[in-house]
Each structure stands twice: as structure tokens, then as C-alpha cells.
Amino acid sequence: MPSGFSRIRAAILAFSLVFLTANGARNALAAPAGESPQKVLIDSDPGTDDALAILLAVYSPELDVKGISIVAGNVTADMGYDDALRVLSLVNRCDIPVAKGAEHPLLQRLVTGTYWNGANGLGGAETPPSKCQGDHRFGPDLIIDLVHKYPNELTIIPIGPLTNIALAVRKDPSIVPLVKGVVLMGGSISGGNVNGAAEYNIYQDPEAAAIVFNAGWPITMVGLDVTEKAAILPTDANKLDEKAGPVSHFAATVARYQIGVGEASGGGAVHDALAVGAVIDPTLLQTKFLRVDVETAGEFARGETVANRFGTVEKNVPAGDHWDTVGLTKIQPNVHVGVGVDGRRFIDMLVTRLSNK
């Protein structure tokens, strides 16, 4: 066989290997076909978009919801606990333990959000009284117990203030290396929704967020930078109401409330559901690995998630009556920050999975 042909065949083989390797790397975070569902724990403050997030999780075969811990945030811990039990009862999933956790932030007064979630926390969507019974454990204890029960298998999805997660880490730091990953809804590197700087979940308990961001586990931050680019539209709510059962009708009512509030271009943001979507299908997001710190002081910036774009800080030394910059010090990134999203694909997934239920 001519040597020229051999060279061509080798080149084709090399190209094929590069192509396959590149595609493999791109999809490395996606679960292979036939793989067991990912075990997840949701920490939530239901909450309208929290309710949609829980519905998406239980109707996604890629996930196995092992527990839900409730934190005060959008609503009080008592109301959030009741709302979570109502949602699980609606979908006949009373097997999922629901544990009430922190009733207030670590160091500040709770600020609830009737404006954003309606008087009942669910955007006015009604559900029958719950048939489910709650778990007797304190929310952070449920987190600790499940991490130890499923070491290196459990992904934590916090979609409210991070108080419960911080309390769990403080009580039992040994859970940190045993957690598969943390995919949280919160933060922003491009401005806030409470004020010019801070996103609500981080603003509600900045001290807790600082503990969680610096714990040392893998974190993906699904913040306003991406959630506000994934709008649910009136046509999506109408699709949910086509041939709707009680679950789809509930989801459509919540979606319309979110659309009425706004927060996304042309529609409503369903912030917390996107964090669940990112666990189901990590290819929905584009991320950057950055150093992110939480501002815990300041008149205007308390609760801001401050990202270092360059991975360095100036190195300054004393020079007489002033300081002199003599170089740069590298800093280690700690958070995979969502900076891009396939918003339409996510909303289509959400609507499809909750339709005709």
C-alpha cells in the first residue's frame, strides 16, 4: 500500500480522535444514557419559582430527589414548609422527606417577598390540603444525614438563602468533601434585583453565603446573569393549560404570576427552576471559573457577589509614606459562574415535562 495513502489514513484517524475527544469533553458533565439518576437534595424557600423547580425535579427521570430542606426567605419557614408539602402532595410524592430549617438569617432580620410570590407564596395558585407529613429533623440535620448516607453521590441544589447550608457546614464540616457538588440559584456579577448590587438569595443572608462560597466544594452559581435570560412567555403558560391536569394547571397559574411580575425580557424569570435544569442538563449553561467573594459590609453593596475577572490582585508594599504596586498575586477560583444560557431550550424542557400532568 502506498506510503501516501498510509499518511492520509493516519491523518483521518487522528482527526477522528480529536473530534471524538472534543465532543466527549464538551458533554463530559452530561449523564451517559442508562446511568442511574443523580441523587439531589433541594434547599428551598417556596416561593413561586421554587415550586416550579420542585415540580421539574420530581418529573425529571435524570434526578432522584432524596430530600427537601426549607429555609426562611421568600416566605416564612412555616409557610414554606406548608407550601412544599402541598406541592409534593399534588404530585403524590409524600415519600420525599421535607424538613423545616432556619427561621431567620444568621445575623439579620428576615425580609420576605409577598410582592414577588403572592400572599400564599405560590402566586395565588391553589392546592388541596397536603396529605404529606413532614420530617421531624431540623433542615440542616437532614442535609448532614443525607450527605453521610450518600457520600460522594449527593448534589445539593440551594434555591433560597444559604442559611441552612451554612448551618450544616458549621455543625459538621466533614460533609464538605463528601458532597458531589453544589448548584445554587443566587448571586450576580452584573447587578442585583434587590438593589443595584445584590441578588435576593445572597442579600438575605450574606454571612451564610460567604461560608458556603468558601467551604471548598465544587460550586456552580446560577445567578441573574443567566436566569433573567430564560423567560417563560404567555404562550408557554397557555401550552401548560392545554389538556391540563391539576399539576399543569398549577404550573400555568404560577407561570402567569411570574410573567406578571416580569424580571425577564418579554416574560417572567423562573430563576430557581434553572438551577434544577442545570443539574439535569449542564450543557444549558456556559460558565466561567472565577474567584467570587460575598460582600458582607458596605452601605450599598452588602450581599453583592464580587467576581474577579482576571484571577489576580495587586501586590502592594510599603514605600515611605505610601504604598507601591510591585506586581500581581494570583488567586484561586472557587465558583463556576453561569454567564450564558440556552434559555429557550430550558423553558421548552420545563414546559414539556410539566404538561399534561
mmCIF file of C-alpha atoms in Angstrom:
data_model
loop_
_atom_site.group_PDB
_atom_site.id
_atom_site.type_symbol
_atom_site.label_atom_id
_atom_site.label_comp_id
_atom_site.label_asym_id
_atom_site.label_seq_id
_atom_site.Cartn_x
_atom_site.Cartn_y
_atom_site.Cartn_z
ATOM 1 C CA MET A 1 0.000 0.000 0.000
ATOM 2 C CA PRO A 2 1.493 3.363 -0.956
ATOM 3 C CA SER A 3 3.009 5.368 1.869
ATOM 4 C CA GLY A 4 0.982 8.444 0.803
ATOM 5 C CA PHE A 5 -2.249 6.549 1.446
ATOM 6 C CA SER A 6 -0.965 5.470 4.836
ATOM 7 C CA ARG A 7 -0.280 9.077 5.748
ATOM 8 C CA ILE A 8 -3.781 10.094 4.657
ATOM 9 C CA ARG A 9 -5.351 7.257 6.665
ATOM 10 C CA ALA A 10 -3.308 8.238 9.726
ATOM 11 C CA ALA A 11 -4.372 11.864 9.336
ATOM 12 C CA ILE A 12 -8.043 10.849 9.097
ATOM 13 C CA LEU A 13 -7.672 8.664 12.182
ATOM 14 C CA ALA A 14 -6.010 11.491 14.110
ATOM 15 C CA PHE A 15 -8.737 13.932 13.088
ATOM 16 C CA SER A 16 -11.405 11.449 14.174
ATOM 17 C CA LEU A 17 -9.777 11.007 17.567
ATOM 18 C CA VAL A 18 -9.553 14.768 18.056
ATOM 19 C CA PHE A 19 -13.195 15.186 17.034
ATOM 20 C CA LEU A 20 -14.391 12.454 19.371
ATOM 21 C CA THR A 21 -12.262 13.770 22.211
ATOM 22 C CA ALA A 22 -13.565 17.300 21.747
ATOM 23 C CA ASN A 23 -17.165 16.142 21.725
ATOM 24 C CA GLY A 24 -16.540 13.947 24.728
ATOM 25 C CA ALA A 25 -15.091 16.877 26.663
ATOM 26 C CA ARG A 26 -17.992 19.116 25.716
ATOM 27 C CA ASN A 27 -20.506 16.596 27.020
ATOM 28 C CA ALA A 28 -18.472 15.346 29.967
ATOM 29 C CA LEU A 29 -20.939 16.732 32.509
ATOM 30 C CA ALA A 30 -23.979 15.183 30.863
ATOM 31 C CA ALA A 31 -25.105 11.858 32.311
ATOM 32 C CA PRO A 32 -24.472 8.951 29.921
ATOM 33 C CA ALA A 33 -27.519 7.136 28.595
ATOM 34 C CA GLY A 34 -28.711 4.498 31.019
ATOM 35 C CA GLU A 35 -26.872 5.963 34.019
ATOM 36 C CA SER A 36 -28.640 5.933 37.372
ATOM 37 C CA PRO A 37 -30.464 9.162 38.292
ATOM 38 C CA GLN A 38 -28.437 11.778 40.158
ATOM 39 C CA LYS A 39 -29.244 11.945 43.846
ATOM 40 C CA VAL A 40 -30.150 15.508 44.826
ATOM 41 C CA LEU A 41 -31.259 17.476 47.857
ATOM 42 C CA ILE A 42 -33.158 20.722 47.279
ATOM 43 C CA ASP A 43 -32.887 23.518 49.840
ATOM 44 C CA SER A 44 -35.797 25.849 49.186
ATOM 45 C CA ASP A 45 -37.914 28.784 50.346
ATOM 46 C CA PRO A 46 -41.177 28.121 48.414
ATOM 47 C CA GLY A 47 -41.861 30.531 46.686
ATOM 48 C CA THR A 48 -43.300 30.568 43.157
ATOM 49 C CA ASP A 49 -40.217 29.682 41.134
ATOM 50 C CA ASP A 50 -39.231 27.273 43.925
ATOM 51 C CA ALA A 51 -42.477 25.392 43.331
ATOM 52 C CA LEU A 52 -41.714 25.111 39.614
ATOM 53 C CA ALA A 53 -38.188 23.955 40.469
ATOM 54 C CA ILE A 54 -39.529 21.193 42.715
ATOM 55 C CA LEU A 55 -42.033 20.103 40.053
ATOM 56 C CA LEU A 56 -39.289 19.989 37.411
ATOM 57 C CA ALA A 57 -37.085 17.899 39.697
ATOM 58 C CA VAL A 58 -39.720 15.288 40.508
ATOM 59 C CA TYR A 59 -40.787 14.969 36.871
ATOM 60 C CA SER A 60 -37.218 14.539 35.579
ATOM 61 C CA PRO A 61 -36.003 10.934 35.322
ATOM 62 C CA GLU A 62 -32.406 12.191 35.485
ATOM 63 C CA LEU A 63 -32.894 13.155 39.148
ATOM 64 C CA ASP A 64 -33.684 11.273 42.342
ATOM 65 C CA VAL A 65 -34.877 13.782 44.944
ATOM 66 C CA LYS A 66 -33.753 12.455 48.322
ATOM 67 C CA GLY A 67 -34.996 15.342 50.445
ATOM 68 C CA ILE A 68 -36.101 18.955 50.659
ATOM 69 C CA SER A 69 -34.952 21.296 53.423
ATOM 70 C CA ILE A 70 -36.884 24.509 53.969
ATOM 71 C CA VAL A 71 -35.313 27.866 54.758
ATOM 72 C CA ALA A 72 -36.950 31.202 55.533
ATOM 73 C CA GLY A 73 -36.702 33.593 52.605
ATOM 74 C CA ASN A 74 -39.417 34.314 50.067
ATOM 75 C CA VAL A 75 -41.846 33.364 52.821
ATOM 76 C CA THR A 76 -41.532 32.387 56.464
ATOM 77 C CA ALA A 77 -40.160 28.935 57.220
ATOM 78 C CA ASP A 78 -43.623 27.809 58.381
ATOM 79 C CA MET A 79 -45.315 28.912 55.158
ATOM 80 C CA GLY A 80 -42.529 27.474 53.017
ATOM 81 C CA TYR A 81 -42.794 24.158 54.844
ATOM 82 C CA ASP A 82 -46.551 24.046 54.248
ATOM 83 C CA ASP A 83 -46.175 25.067 50.589
ATOM 84 C CA ALA A 84 -43.546 22.378 49.927
ATOM 85 C CA LEU A 85 -45.773 19.699 51.459
ATOM 86 C CA ARG A 86 -48.696 20.917 49.351
ATOM 87 C CA VAL A 87 -46.627 20.727 46.153
ATOM 88 C CA LEU A 88 -45.394 17.213 46.955
ATOM 89 C CA SER A 89 -48.916 16.108 47.837
ATOM 90 C CA LEU A 90 -50.119 17.468 44.487
ATOM 91 C CA VAL A 91 -47.657 15.172 42.694
ATOM 92 C CA ASN A 92 -48.137 12.209 45.071
ATOM 93 C CA ARG A 93 -44.545 12.261 46.306
ATOM 94 C CA CYS A 94 -45.025 12.071 50.050
ATOM 95 C CA ASP A 95 -42.049 9.685 50.104
ATOM 96 C CA ILE A 96 -39.672 12.679 49.837
ATOM 97 C CA PRO A 97 -38.733 13.934 53.330
ATOM 98 C CA VAL A 98 -39.354 17.643 53.926
ATOM 99 C CA ALA A 99 -37.637 19.215 56.936
ATOM 100 C CA LYS A 100 -38.095 22.770 58.201
ATOM 101 C CA GLY A 101 -34.852 24.611 58.796
ATOM 102 C CA ALA A 102 -33.688 28.096 59.698
ATOM 103 C CA GLU A 103 -36.405 30.625 60.524
ATOM 104 C CA HIS A 104 -34.183 33.670 60.062
ATOM 105 C CA PRO A 105 -30.774 34.635 58.617
ATOM 106 C CA LEU A 106 -27.635 34.224 60.705
ATOM 107 C CA LEU A 107 -27.206 37.876 61.667
ATOM 108 C CA GLN A 108 -30.031 39.983 60.264
ATOM 109 C CA ARG A 109 -33.809 40.265 60.206
ATOM 110 C CA LEU A 110 -35.774 38.216 57.680
ATOM 111 C CA VAL A 111 -37.190 40.061 54.635
ATOM 112 C CA THR A 112 -39.978 38.100 52.937
ATOM 113 C CA GLY A 113 -41.348 38.825 49.447
ATOM 114 C CA THR A 114 -45.140 38.939 49.150
ATOM 115 C CA TYR A 115 -44.768 41.221 46.128
ATOM 116 C CA TRP A 116 -42.715 38.604 44.284
ATOM 117 C CA ASN A 117 -44.607 35.482 45.373
ATOM 118 C CA GLY A 118 -48.178 36.394 46.317
ATOM 119 C CA ALA A 119 -49.878 36.198 49.693
ATOM 120 C CA ASN A 120 -49.768 32.381 49.793
ATOM 121 C CA GLY A 121 -46.210 32.154 48.434
ATOM 122 C CA LEU A 122 -47.422 30.362 45.315
ATOM 123 C CA GLY A 123 -48.610 33.242 43.164
ATOM 124 C CA GLY A 124 -52.228 32.633 44.091
ATOM 125 C CA ALA A 125 -52.191 29.070 42.772
ATOM 126 C CA GLU A 126 -54.381 26.917 44.991
ATOM 127 C CA THR A 127 -53.740 23.336 46.043
ATOM 128 C CA PRO A 128 -55.731 20.910 48.191
ATOM 129 C CA PRO A 129 -54.578 20.452 51.790
ATOM 130 C CA SER A 130 -51.482 18.304 51.937
ATOM 131 C CA LYS A 131 -51.684 14.573 52.547
ATOM 132 C CA CYS A 132 -47.924 14.514 53.259
ATOM 133 C CA GLN A 133 -46.306 14.537 56.680
ATOM 134 C CA GLY A 134 -43.137 16.499 57.273
ATOM 135 C CA ASP A 135 -39.865 15.113 58.584
ATOM 136 C CA HIS A 136 -39.125 15.719 62.273
ATOM 137 C CA ARG A 137 -35.495 16.675 61.689
ATOM 138 C CA PHE A 138 -34.105 20.205 61.585
ATOM 139 C CA GLY A 139 -33.340 21.142 57.967
ATOM 140 C CA PRO A 140 -29.529 21.327 58.359
ATOM 141 C CA ASP A 141 -29.596 17.933 60.097
ATOM 142 C CA LEU A 142 -31.451 16.418 57.142
ATOM 143 C CA ILE A 143 -28.697 17.783 54.889
ATOM 144 C CA ILE A 144 -25.958 16.294 57.087
ATOM 145 C CA ASP A 145 -27.716 12.922 57.338
ATOM 146 C CA LEU A 146 -28.257 12.614 53.576
ATOM 147 C CA VAL A 147 -24.679 13.601 52.735
ATOM 148 C CA HIS A 148 -23.369 10.861 55.029
ATOM 149 C CA LYS A 149 -25.932 8.377 53.704
ATOM 150 C CA TYR A 150 -24.871 9.044 50.088
ATOM 151 C CA PRO A 151 -21.180 10.034 50.282
ATOM 152 C CA ASN A 152 -19.813 11.488 47.028
ATOM 153 C CA GLU A 153 -23.194 10.931 45.349
ATOM 154 C CA LEU A 154 -25.397 13.800 46.526
ATOM 155 C CA THR A 155 -25.717 17.115 44.694
ATOM 156 C CA ILE A 156 -27.145 19.949 46.807
ATOM 157 C CA ILE A 157 -29.380 22.432 44.971
ATOM 158 C CA PRO A 158 -29.919 25.532 47.155
ATOM 159 C CA ILE A 159 -32.585 27.778 45.637
ATOM 160 C CA GLY A 160 -33.115 30.119 48.581
ATOM 161 C CA PRO A 161 -30.942 31.952 51.092
ATOM 162 C CA LEU A 162 -27.984 29.820 52.120
ATOM 163 C CA THR A 163 -28.648 29.754 55.863
ATOM 164 C CA ASN A 164 -29.393 26.021 56.122
ATOM 165 C CA ILE A 165 -26.329 25.074 54.101
ATOM 166 C CA ALA A 166 -24.074 27.280 56.217
ATOM 167 C CA LEU A 167 -25.501 25.860 59.433
ATOM 168 C CA ALA A 168 -24.889 22.325 58.177
ATOM 169 C CA VAL A 169 -21.265 23.151 57.311
ATOM 170 C CA ARG A 170 -20.699 24.799 60.687
ATOM 171 C CA LYS A 171 -22.160 21.835 62.567
ATOM 172 C CA ASP A 172 -20.390 19.141 60.536
ATOM 173 C CA PRO A 173 -17.543 20.371 58.303
ATOM 174 C CA SER A 174 -16.830 16.748 57.341
ATOM 175 C CA ILE A 175 -19.716 16.873 54.860
ATOM 176 C CA VAL A 176 -17.865 19.240 52.524
ATOM 177 C CA PRO A 177 -15.584 16.674 50.806
ATOM 178 C CA LEU A 178 -18.464 14.178 50.692
ATOM 179 C CA VAL A 179 -20.767 16.405 48.601
ATOM 180 C CA LYS A 180 -20.670 15.738 44.860
ATOM 181 C CA GLY A 181 -21.391 19.378 44.080
ATOM 182 C CA VAL A 182 -23.459 22.450 44.916
ATOM 183 C CA VAL A 183 -25.549 24.061 42.155
ATOM 184 C CA LEU A 184 -27.173 27.153 43.615
ATOM 185 C CA MET A 185 -29.525 29.811 42.398
ATOM 186 C CA GLY A 186 -28.200 33.103 43.643
ATOM 187 C CA GLY A 187 -25.863 35.964 43.032
ATOM 188 C CA SER A 188 -24.955 38.018 40.014
ATOM 189 C CA ILE A 189 -21.827 39.518 38.527
ATOM 190 C CA SER A 190 -23.765 42.165 36.591
ATOM 191 C CA GLY A 191 -26.020 43.859 39.139
ATOM 192 C CA GLY A 192 -28.738 42.941 41.596
ATOM 193 C CA ASN A 193 -32.514 42.685 41.824
ATOM 194 C CA VAL A 194 -32.881 43.834 45.446
ATOM 195 C CA ASN A 195 -30.824 46.919 44.668
ATOM 196 C CA GLY A 196 -28.070 47.893 42.287
ATOM 197 C CA ALA A 197 -25.628 45.339 43.656
ATOM 198 C CA ALA A 198 -27.227 42.317 45.336
ATOM 199 C CA GLU A 199 -29.399 39.400 44.268
ATOM 200 C CA TYR A 200 -32.081 38.434 46.798
ATOM 201 C CA ASN A 201 -30.914 34.977 47.948
ATOM 202 C CA ILE A 202 -27.425 36.269 48.751
ATOM 203 C CA TYR A 203 -28.665 39.605 50.116
ATOM 204 C CA GLN A 204 -30.957 37.780 52.524
ATOM 205 C CA ASP A 205 -28.007 36.136 54.322
ATOM 206 C CA PRO A 206 -24.580 37.316 53.105
ATOM 207 C CA GLU A 207 -22.734 35.743 56.041
ATOM 208 C CA ALA A 208 -24.203 32.338 55.230
ATOM 209 C CA ALA A 209 -23.334 32.805 51.558
ATOM 210 C CA ALA A 210 -19.727 33.644 52.459
ATOM 211 C CA ILE A 211 -19.470 30.374 54.402
ATOM 212 C CA VAL A 212 -20.899 28.339 51.532
ATOM 213 C CA PHE A 213 -18.793 30.015 48.819
ATOM 214 C CA ASN A 214 -15.602 29.415 50.800
ATOM 215 C CA ALA A 215 -16.320 25.888 52.034
ATOM 216 C CA GLY A 216 -14.121 24.249 49.401
ATOM 217 C CA TRP A 217 -16.624 22.131 47.481
ATOM 218 C CA PRO A 218 -17.484 22.356 43.748
ATOM 219 C CA ILE A 219 -19.977 25.220 43.233
ATOM 220 C CA THR A 220 -21.923 26.326 40.186
ATOM 221 C CA MET A 221 -23.615 29.719 40.566
ATOM 222 C CA VAL A 222 -26.813 30.070 38.552
ATOM 223 C CA GLY A 223 -27.332 33.793 39.029
ATOM 224 C CA LEU A 224 -29.279 36.633 37.481
ATOM 225 C CA ASP A 225 -26.731 36.741 34.648
ATOM 226 C CA VAL A 226 -28.467 33.658 33.214
ATOM 227 C CA THR A 227 -31.861 33.380 34.920
ATOM 228 C CA GLU A 228 -33.016 36.711 33.504
ATOM 229 C CA LYS A 229 -32.222 35.391 30.012
ATOM 230 C CA ALA A 230 -34.556 32.402 30.334
ATOM 231 C CA ALA A 231 -38.033 33.917 30.032
ATOM 232 C CA ILE A 232 -41.246 31.958 30.337
ATOM 233 C CA LEU A 233 -43.811 33.509 27.977
ATOM 234 C CA PRO A 234 -47.613 33.692 27.851
ATOM 235 C CA THR A 235 -47.566 31.089 25.062
ATOM 236 C CA ASP A 236 -45.732 28.725 27.418
ATOM 237 C CA ALA A 237 -48.378 29.199 30.109
ATOM 238 C CA ASN A 238 -51.074 28.538 27.512
ATOM 239 C CA LYS A 239 -49.327 25.320 26.496
ATOM 240 C CA LEU A 240 -49.268 24.191 30.129
ATOM 241 C CA ASP A 241 -53.034 24.782 30.285
ATOM 242 C CA GLU A 242 -53.755 22.661 27.189
ATOM 243 C CA LYS A 243 -55.240 19.356 28.393
ATOM 244 C CA ALA A 244 -54.076 20.378 31.835
ATOM 245 C CA GLY A 245 -54.464 18.207 34.869
ATOM 246 C CA PRO A 246 -54.080 19.671 38.361
ATOM 247 C CA VAL A 247 -50.277 19.846 38.188
ATOM 248 C CA SER A 248 -50.112 21.525 34.776
ATOM 249 C CA HIS A 249 -52.840 23.989 35.724
ATOM 250 C CA PHE A 250 -50.989 24.821 38.948
ATOM 251 C CA ALA A 251 -47.763 25.361 36.982
ATOM 252 C CA ALA A 252 -49.567 27.569 34.440
ATOM 253 C CA THR A 253 -51.009 29.744 37.217
ATOM 254 C CA VAL A 254 -47.590 30.156 38.825
ATOM 255 C CA ALA A 255 -46.021 30.901 35.436
ATOM 256 C CA ARG A 256 -48.563 33.630 34.725
ATOM 257 C CA TYR A 257 -47.810 35.224 38.078
ATOM 258 C CA GLN A 258 -44.094 35.233 37.214
ATOM 259 C CA ILE A 259 -44.863 36.748 33.823
ATOM 260 C CA GLY A 260 -46.904 39.484 35.510
ATOM 261 C CA VAL A 261 -44.007 40.311 37.829
ATOM 262 C CA GLY A 262 -41.574 40.411 34.905
ATOM 263 C CA GLU A 263 -37.824 40.179 35.589
ATOM 264 C CA ALA A 264 -37.023 38.716 32.176
ATOM 265 C CA SER A 265 -37.112 40.197 28.702
ATOM 266 C CA GLY A 266 -40.642 39.803 27.339
ATOM 267 C CA GLY A 267 -41.765 37.374 30.035
ATOM 268 C CA GLY A 268 -41.131 36.028 33.504
ATOM 269 C CA ALA A 269 -37.979 34.664 35.080
ATOM 270 C CA VAL A 270 -38.262 31.265 36.768
ATOM 271 C CA HIS A 271 -34.911 31.654 38.497
ATOM 272 C CA ASP A 272 -34.850 28.625 40.776
ATOM 273 C CA ALA A 273 -36.059 26.160 38.168
ATOM 274 C CA LEU A 274 -32.996 26.950 36.044
ATOM 275 C CA ALA A 275 -30.698 25.682 38.816
ATOM 276 C CA VAL A 276 -32.526 22.351 38.678
ATOM 277 C CA GLY A 277 -32.336 22.443 34.878
ATOM 278 C CA ALA A 278 -28.570 22.952 35.066
ATOM 279 C CA VAL A 279 -28.233 19.745 37.093
ATOM 280 C CA ILE A 280 -30.442 17.826 34.666
ATOM 281 C CA ASP A 281 -28.533 19.132 31.640
ATOM 282 C CA PRO A 282 -25.293 21.035 32.348
ATOM 283 C CA THR A 283 -24.990 21.925 28.644
ATOM 284 C CA LEU A 284 -27.756 24.502 29.156
ATOM 285 C CA LEU A 285 -25.174 26.820 30.743
ATOM 286 C CA GLN A 286 -21.898 28.352 29.730
ATOM 287 C CA THR A 287 -19.746 29.047 32.784
ATOM 288 C CA LYS A 288 -16.517 30.783 33.781
ATOM 289 C CA PHE A 289 -14.404 29.575 36.689
ATOM 290 C CA LEU A 290 -13.827 32.711 38.765
ATOM 291 C CA ARG A 291 -12.953 33.848 42.239
ATOM 292 C CA VAL A 292 -16.195 35.061 43.821
ATOM 293 C CA ASP A 293 -16.411 36.730 47.225
ATOM 294 C CA VAL A 294 -19.505 37.898 49.080
ATOM 295 C CA GLU A 295 -19.651 41.472 50.347
ATOM 296 C CA THR A 296 -20.814 41.359 53.960
ATOM 297 C CA ALA A 297 -20.480 45.067 54.732
ATOM 298 C CA GLY A 298 -20.971 48.356 52.939
ATOM 299 C CA GLU A 299 -23.831 50.783 52.621
ATOM 300 C CA PHE A 300 -24.695 49.949 49.007
ATOM 301 C CA ALA A 301 -23.073 46.607 48.216
ATOM 302 C CA ARG A 302 -23.934 44.271 51.107
ATOM 303 C CA GLY A 303 -24.806 40.905 49.614
ATOM 304 C CA GLU A 304 -23.062 41.507 46.297
ATOM 305 C CA THR A 305 -21.215 38.573 44.752
ATOM 306 C CA VAL A 306 -17.955 40.122 43.602
ATOM 307 C CA ALA A 307 -16.194 38.232 40.811
ATOM 308 C CA ASN A 308 -12.515 38.681 39.967
ATOM 309 C CA ARG A 309 -12.302 38.703 36.160
ATOM 310 C CA PHE A 310 -8.536 38.312 35.876
ATOM 311 C CA GLY A 311 -7.658 35.928 38.700
ATOM 312 C CA THR A 312 -5.145 38.348 40.234
ATOM 313 C CA VAL A 313 -4.927 41.116 42.793
ATOM 314 C CA GLU A 314 -2.300 43.806 43.018
ATOM 315 C CA LYS A 315 0.654 43.174 45.313
ATOM 316 C CA ASN A 316 1.338 46.380 47.261
ATOM 317 C CA VAL A 317 4.248 47.052 49.611
ATOM 318 C CA PRO A 318 5.087 49.991 51.903
ATOM 319 C CA ALA A 319 7.174 52.704 50.237
ATOM 320 C CA GLY A 320 7.831 55.552 52.620
ATOM 321 C CA ASP A 321 4.639 57.496 53.162
ATOM 322 C CA HIS A 322 2.641 55.463 50.615
ATOM 323 C CA TRP A 323 2.189 52.007 49.114
ATOM 324 C CA ASP A 324 3.673 50.864 45.813
ATOM 325 C CA THR A 325 2.310 48.215 43.442
ATOM 326 C CA VAL A 326 5.160 45.852 42.636
ATOM 327 C CA GLY A 327 3.356 43.026 40.915
ATOM 328 C CA LEU A 328 0.333 40.762 40.896
ATOM 329 C CA THR A 329 -0.715 37.900 43.150
ATOM 330 C CA LYS A 330 -2.682 35.022 41.641
ATOM 331 C CA ILE A 331 -5.847 33.960 43.424
ATOM 332 C CA GLN A 332 -7.643 30.640 43.162
ATOM 333 C CA PRO A 333 -11.080 30.499 41.525
ATOM 334 C CA ASN A 334 -13.836 28.952 43.610
ATOM 335 C CA VAL A 335 -17.092 29.202 41.646
ATOM 336 C CA HIS A 336 -18.246 28.162 38.188
ATOM 337 C CA VAL A 337 -20.316 31.231 37.309
ATOM 338 C CA GLY A 338 -23.117 30.926 34.783
ATOM 339 C CA VAL A 339 -22.538 33.579 32.120
ATOM 340 C CA GLY A 340 -24.563 32.225 29.199
ATOM 341 C CA VAL A 341 -27.687 30.095 28.818
ATOM 342 C CA ASP A 342 -29.783 28.417 26.158
ATOM 343 C CA GLY A 343 -32.895 29.940 27.665
ATOM 344 C CA ARG A 344 -35.383 28.743 25.087
ATOM 345 C CA ARG A 345 -34.215 25.147 25.313
ATOM 346 C CA PHE A 346 -34.557 25.263 29.088
ATOM 347 C CA ILE A 347 -38.075 26.712 29.018
ATOM 348 C CA ASP A 348 -39.132 24.134 26.419
ATOM 349 C CA MET A 349 -37.827 21.380 28.695
ATOM 350 C CA LEU A 350 -39.676 22.821 31.703
ATOM 351 C CA VAL A 351 -42.963 23.208 29.860
ATOM 352 C CA THR A 352 -42.771 19.802 28.165
ATOM 353 C CA ARG A 353 -42.086 17.976 31.422
ATOM 354 C CA LEU A 354 -44.921 19.678 33.291
ATOM 355 C CA SER A 355 -47.514 19.476 30.502
ATOM 356 C CA ASN A 356 -50.457 17.060 30.576
ATOM 357 C CA LYS A 357 -49.915 16.271 34.253
#
